PDB file of C-alpha atoms in Angstrom:
ATOM      1  CA  MET A 247     238.703  -5.330-133.106  1.00 65.00           C
ATOM      2  CA  LYS A 248     241.079  -4.844-136.072  1.00 73.00           C
ATOM      3  CA  GLU A 249     241.275  -1.140-137.585  1.00 76.00           C
ATOM      4  CA  PHE A 250     240.793  -0.715-141.075  1.00 78.00           C
ATOM      5  CA  LYS A 251     242.862   1.357-143.470  1.00 83.00           C
ATOM      6  CA  THR A 252     241.097   3.879-145.596  1.00 86.00           C
ATOM      7  CA  GLU A 253     242.681   4.621-149.114  1.00 85.00           C
ATOM      8  CA  VAL A 254     241.752   6.792-152.011  1.00 86.00           C
ATOM      9  CA  LEU A 255     241.965   4.792-155.262  1.00 88.00           C
ATOM     10  CA  SER A 256     240.926   5.078-158.934  1.00 89.00           C
ATOM     11  CA  PRO A 257     238.089   2.657-159.797  1.00 92.00           C
ATOM     12  CA  LEU A 258     240.209   1.558-162.538  1.00 91.00           C
ATOM     13  CA  ASP A 259     242.809   0.375-160.014  1.00 92.00           C
ATOM     14  CA  VAL A 260     240.247  -1.797-158.285  1.00 95.00           C
ATOM     15  CA  ASP A 261     239.239  -5.343-159.277  1.00 96.00           C
ATOM     16  CA  LEU A 262     235.746  -6.628-159.246  1.00 97.00           C
ATOM     17  CA  ASP A 263     235.363  -9.491-156.925  1.00 96.00           C
ATOM     18  CA  PRO A 264     235.446 -12.763-158.780  1.00 96.00           C
ATOM     19  CA  HIS A 265     233.741 -14.670-155.772  1.00 94.00           C
ATOM     20  CA  ASN A 266     230.772 -11.893-155.576  1.00 93.00           C
ATOM     21  CA  PRO A 267     228.119 -13.866-153.786  1.00 91.00           C
ATOM     22  CA  ARG A 268     225.694 -12.228-156.370  1.00 89.00           C
ATOM     23  CA  LEU A 269     227.410 -14.386-159.168  1.00 94.00           C
ATOM     24  CA  SER A 270     226.112 -17.610-160.148  1.00 94.00           C
ATOM     25  CA  ALA A 271     228.300 -20.561-159.515  1.00 93.00           C
ATOM     26  CA  GLY A 272     229.228 -20.843-163.115  1.00 93.00           C
ATOM     27  CA  LYS A 273     230.528 -17.071-163.320  1.00 94.00           C
ATOM     28  CA  ARG A 274     232.489 -17.183-160.236  1.00 93.00           C
ATOM     29  CA  GLY A 275     236.222 -16.977-161.032  1.00 93.00           C
ATOM     30  CA  ALA A 276     235.759 -15.125-164.116  1.00 96.00           C
ATOM     31  CA  THR A 277     238.065 -12.670-165.574  1.00 96.00           C
ATOM     32  CA  GLN A 278     237.723  -8.854-164.970  1.00 96.00           C
ATOM     33  CA  PRO A 279     236.179  -8.340-168.388  1.00 96.00           C
ATOM     34  CA  GLU A 280     233.739 -10.869-167.945  1.00 96.00           C
ATOM     35  CA  LEU A 281     232.698 -10.027-164.563  1.00 96.00           C
ATOM     36  CA  LEU A 282     231.929  -6.322-165.746  1.00 95.00           C
ATOM     37  CA  LYS A 283     229.909  -7.744-168.648  1.00 94.00           C
ATOM     38  CA  VAL A 284     227.911  -9.978-166.194  1.00 95.00           C
ATOM     39  CA  LEU A 285     227.416  -7.008-163.624  1.00 95.00           C
ATOM     40  CA  VAL A 286     226.266  -4.650-166.562  1.00 94.00           C
ATOM     41  CA  ASP A 287     223.898  -7.434-168.214  1.00 93.00           C
ATOM     42  CA  ALA A 288     222.270  -8.860-164.978  1.00 94.00           C
ATOM     43  CA  PHE A 289     222.633  -6.415-162.154  1.00 94.00           C
ATOM     44  CA  LYS A 290     221.320  -3.069-163.450  1.00 92.00           C
ATOM     45  CA  VAL A 291     224.765  -1.320-163.489  1.00 93.00           C
ATOM     46  CA  GLU A 292     223.542   1.001-166.087  1.00 92.00           C
ATOM     47  CA  ASP A 293     221.084   2.460-163.574  1.00 93.00           C
ATOM     48  CA  VAL A 294     223.675   3.039-161.104  1.00 94.00           C
ATOM     49  CA  ALA A 295     225.873   4.576-163.898  1.00 93.00           C
ATOM     50  CA  VAL A 296     223.109   7.098-164.917  1.00 93.00           C
ATOM     51  CA  SER A 297     222.410   7.924-161.121  1.00 92.00           C
ATOM     52  CA  ILE A 298     226.170   8.718-160.692  1.00 92.00           C
ATOM     53  CA  ALA A 299     226.367  10.651-163.824  1.00 91.00           C
ATOM     54  CA  THR A 300     223.301  12.837-162.995  1.00 91.00           C
ATOM     55  CA  SER A 301     223.732  13.062-159.359  1.00 91.00           C
ATOM     56  CA  GLY A 302     227.257  12.573-158.684  1.00 90.00           C
ATOM     57  CA  TYR A 303     228.832   9.878-156.549  1.00 88.00           C
ATOM     58  CA  LEU A 304     227.526  10.101-153.116  1.00 85.00           C
ATOM     59  CA  PRO A 305     229.787   7.968-150.791  1.00 81.00           C
ATOM     60  CA  PHE A 306     227.057   7.271-148.088  1.00 82.00           C
ATOM     61  CA  GLU A 307     228.074   3.548-147.919  1.00 85.00           C
ATOM     62  CA  ALA A 308     231.844   2.993-147.847  1.00 86.00           C
ATOM     63  CA  LEU A 309     233.245   0.647-150.648  1.00 90.00           C
ATOM     64  CA  VAL A 310     234.986  -2.235-148.879  1.00 93.00           C
ATOM     65  CA  GLY A 311     238.013  -4.084-150.164  1.00 93.00           C
ATOM     66  CA  PHE A 312     240.955  -6.186-149.461  1.00 92.00           C
ATOM     67  CA  ARG A 313     244.532  -6.601-150.967  1.00 91.00           C
ATOM     68  CA  ARG A 314     245.238  -9.495-152.990  1.00 89.00           C
ATOM     69  CA  GLY A 315     248.919  -9.379-153.724  1.00 87.00           C
ATOM     70  CA  SER A 316     249.427  -6.010-155.494  1.00 83.00           C
ATOM     71  CA  LYS A 317     245.631  -5.546-156.357  1.00 87.00           C
ATOM     72  CA  VAL A 318     242.762  -4.358-154.423  1.00 93.00           C
ATOM     73  CA  VAL A 319     239.624  -6.325-154.846  1.00 95.00           C
ATOM     74  CA  VAL A 320     236.187  -4.787-153.748  1.00 94.00           C
ATOM     75  CA  ARG A 321     234.156  -6.913-151.414  1.00 94.00           C
ATOM     76  CA  GLU A 322     231.268  -4.627-150.963  1.00 94.00           C
ATOM     77  CA  GLY A 323     230.288  -2.155-153.588  1.00 94.00           C
ATOM     78  CA  ASN A 324     230.941  -4.299-157.075  1.00 96.00           C
ATOM     79  CA  ARG A 325     227.946  -2.584-158.635  1.00 95.00           C
ATOM     80  CA  ARG A 326     229.360   1.004-157.836  1.00 94.00           C
ATOM     81  CA  ILE A 327     232.845   0.198-159.011  1.00 95.00           C
ATOM     82  CA  ALA A 328     231.438  -1.525-162.206  1.00 96.00           C
ATOM     83  CA  ALA A 329     229.261   1.669-162.950  1.00 95.00           C
ATOM     84  CA  LEU A 330     232.321   3.991-162.442  1.00 94.00           C
ATOM     85  CA  LYS A 331     234.554   1.804-164.725  1.00 94.00           C
ATOM     86  CA  VAL A 332     231.588   1.793-167.389  1.00 94.00           C
ATOM     87  CA  LEU A 333     231.469   5.607-167.041  1.00 94.00           C
ATOM     88  CA  LEU A 334     235.216   6.121-167.153  1.00 92.00           C
ATOM     89  CA  LYS A 335     235.319   4.053-170.155  1.00 90.00           C
ATOM     90  CA  ARG A 336     232.814   5.975-172.089  1.00 88.00           C
ATOM     91  CA  ILE A 337     234.402   9.345-171.176  1.00 88.00           C
ATOM     92  CA  SER A 338     237.777   7.873-172.364  1.00 87.00           C
ATOM     93  CA  GLU A 339     236.065   6.928-175.610  1.00 85.00           C
ATOM     94  CA  THR A 340     234.170  10.090-175.994  1.00 86.00           C
ATOM     95  CA  LYS A 341     237.481  11.970-175.483  1.00 84.00           C
ATOM     96  CA  ARG A 342     239.493  10.026-177.934  1.00 84.00           C
ATOM     97  CA  GLU A 343     236.787  10.282-180.651  1.00 82.00           C
ATOM     98  CA  THR A 344     236.525  14.271-179.964  1.00 81.00           C
ATOM     99  CA  GLU A 345     240.382  14.591-180.322  1.00 79.00           C
ATOM    100  CA  ARG A 346     240.253  12.618-183.417  1.00 77.00           C
ATOM    101  CA  GLN A 347     237.479  14.629-184.902  1.00 75.00           C
ATOM    102  CA  THR A 348     238.820  17.959-183.890  1.00 71.00           C
ATOM    103  CA  SER A 349     242.320  17.089-185.211  1.00 67.00           C
ATOM    104  CA  HIS A 350     240.689  16.229-188.519  1.00 59.00           C
ATOM    105  CA  GLN A 351     239.082  19.518-188.499  1.00 60.00           C
ATOM    106  CA  GLY A 352     242.461  21.469-187.757  1.00 53.00           C
ATOM    107  CA  LEU A 353     241.308  22.427-184.272  1.00 48.00           C
ATOM    108  CA  SER A 354     243.721  22.316-181.437  1.00 48.00           C
ATOM    109  CA  SER A 355     243.143  19.679-178.666  1.00 48.00           C
ATOM    110  CA  GLY A 356     241.598  20.810-175.181  1.00 50.00           C
ATOM    111  CA  THR A 357     239.814  19.928-172.244  1.00 50.00           C
ATOM    112  CA  TYR A 358     236.335  18.813-172.915  1.00 48.00           C
ATOM    113  CA  ARG A 359     233.486  18.419-170.543  1.00 49.00           C
ATOM    114  CA  LEU A 360     230.763  15.909-171.172  1.00 51.00           C
ATOM    115  CA  THR A 361     227.025  16.310-170.181  1.00 50.00           C
ATOM    116  CA  ARG A 362     224.063  14.377-171.355  1.00 53.00           C
ATOM    117  CA  ARG A 363     221.986  17.778-171.682  1.00 51.00           C
ATOM    118  CA  ARG A 364     223.091  21.206-172.624  1.00 49.00           C
ATOM    119  CA  ASP A 365     221.250  22.669-169.839  1.00 50.00           C
ATOM    120  CA  SER A 366     222.394  20.294-167.263  1.00 47.00           C
ATOM    121  CA  LEU A 367     225.328  21.413-165.145  1.00 45.00           C
ATOM    122  CA  GLN A 368     225.847  18.710-162.453  1.00 46.00           C
ATOM    123  CA  PRO A 369     226.547  16.011-164.716  1.00 43.00           C
ATOM    124  CA  HIS A 370     229.377  17.676-166.380  1.00 43.00           C
ATOM    125  CA  LYS A 371     230.767  18.579-162.932  1.00 46.00           C
ATOM    126  CA  THR A 372     230.536  15.013-161.875  1.00 45.00           C
ATOM    127  CA  LEU A 373     231.992  13.616-165.221  1.00 46.00           C
ATOM    128  CA  THR A 374     234.733  15.962-164.938  1.00 46.00           C
ATOM    129  CA  ALA A 375     235.428  15.164-161.345  1.00 49.00           C
ATOM    130  CA  LEU A 376     235.492  11.358-162.231  1.00 48.00           C
ATOM    131  CA  VAL A 377     237.995  12.124-165.151  1.00 49.00           C
ATOM    132  CA  ASN A 378     240.321  14.029-162.524  1.00 50.00           C
ATOM    133  CA  GLY A 379     239.911  11.275-160.102  1.00 51.00           C
ATOM    134  CA  GLU A 380     238.158  13.498-157.595  1.00 52.00           C
ATOM    135  CA  LEU A 381     235.753  10.754-156.326  1.00 44.00           C
ATOM    136  CA  GLY A 382     234.360  11.891-152.942  1.00 43.00           C
TER     137      GLY A 382
END
């Protein structure tokens, strides 16, 4: 039996599988932005993202991928990778907007922790870990 190699990668460095069996025939082979939109719109990726944001990323099931040239394509775990990509994009957009607002107010830039609720500690730890690439 072939032994598998384990690597730690940023979700941003992993491509979604354009031949994912969940996809309809017409969606197979789509571009990465199109695949992300399809997964978000049709496969409850938002629910997965909310779960990760509130409970943390729990690596009970390994993500399985393969190398295609210089890229890594996820074979098992497309919804989880899509959810992480969505979260990281939102964090990046929020951080840019916060930096833009604080620069207009004459405040120095700094590290911002994002949370959905003021009294919630776990989500900001999770999101901070995601930003810092501490996924698992």
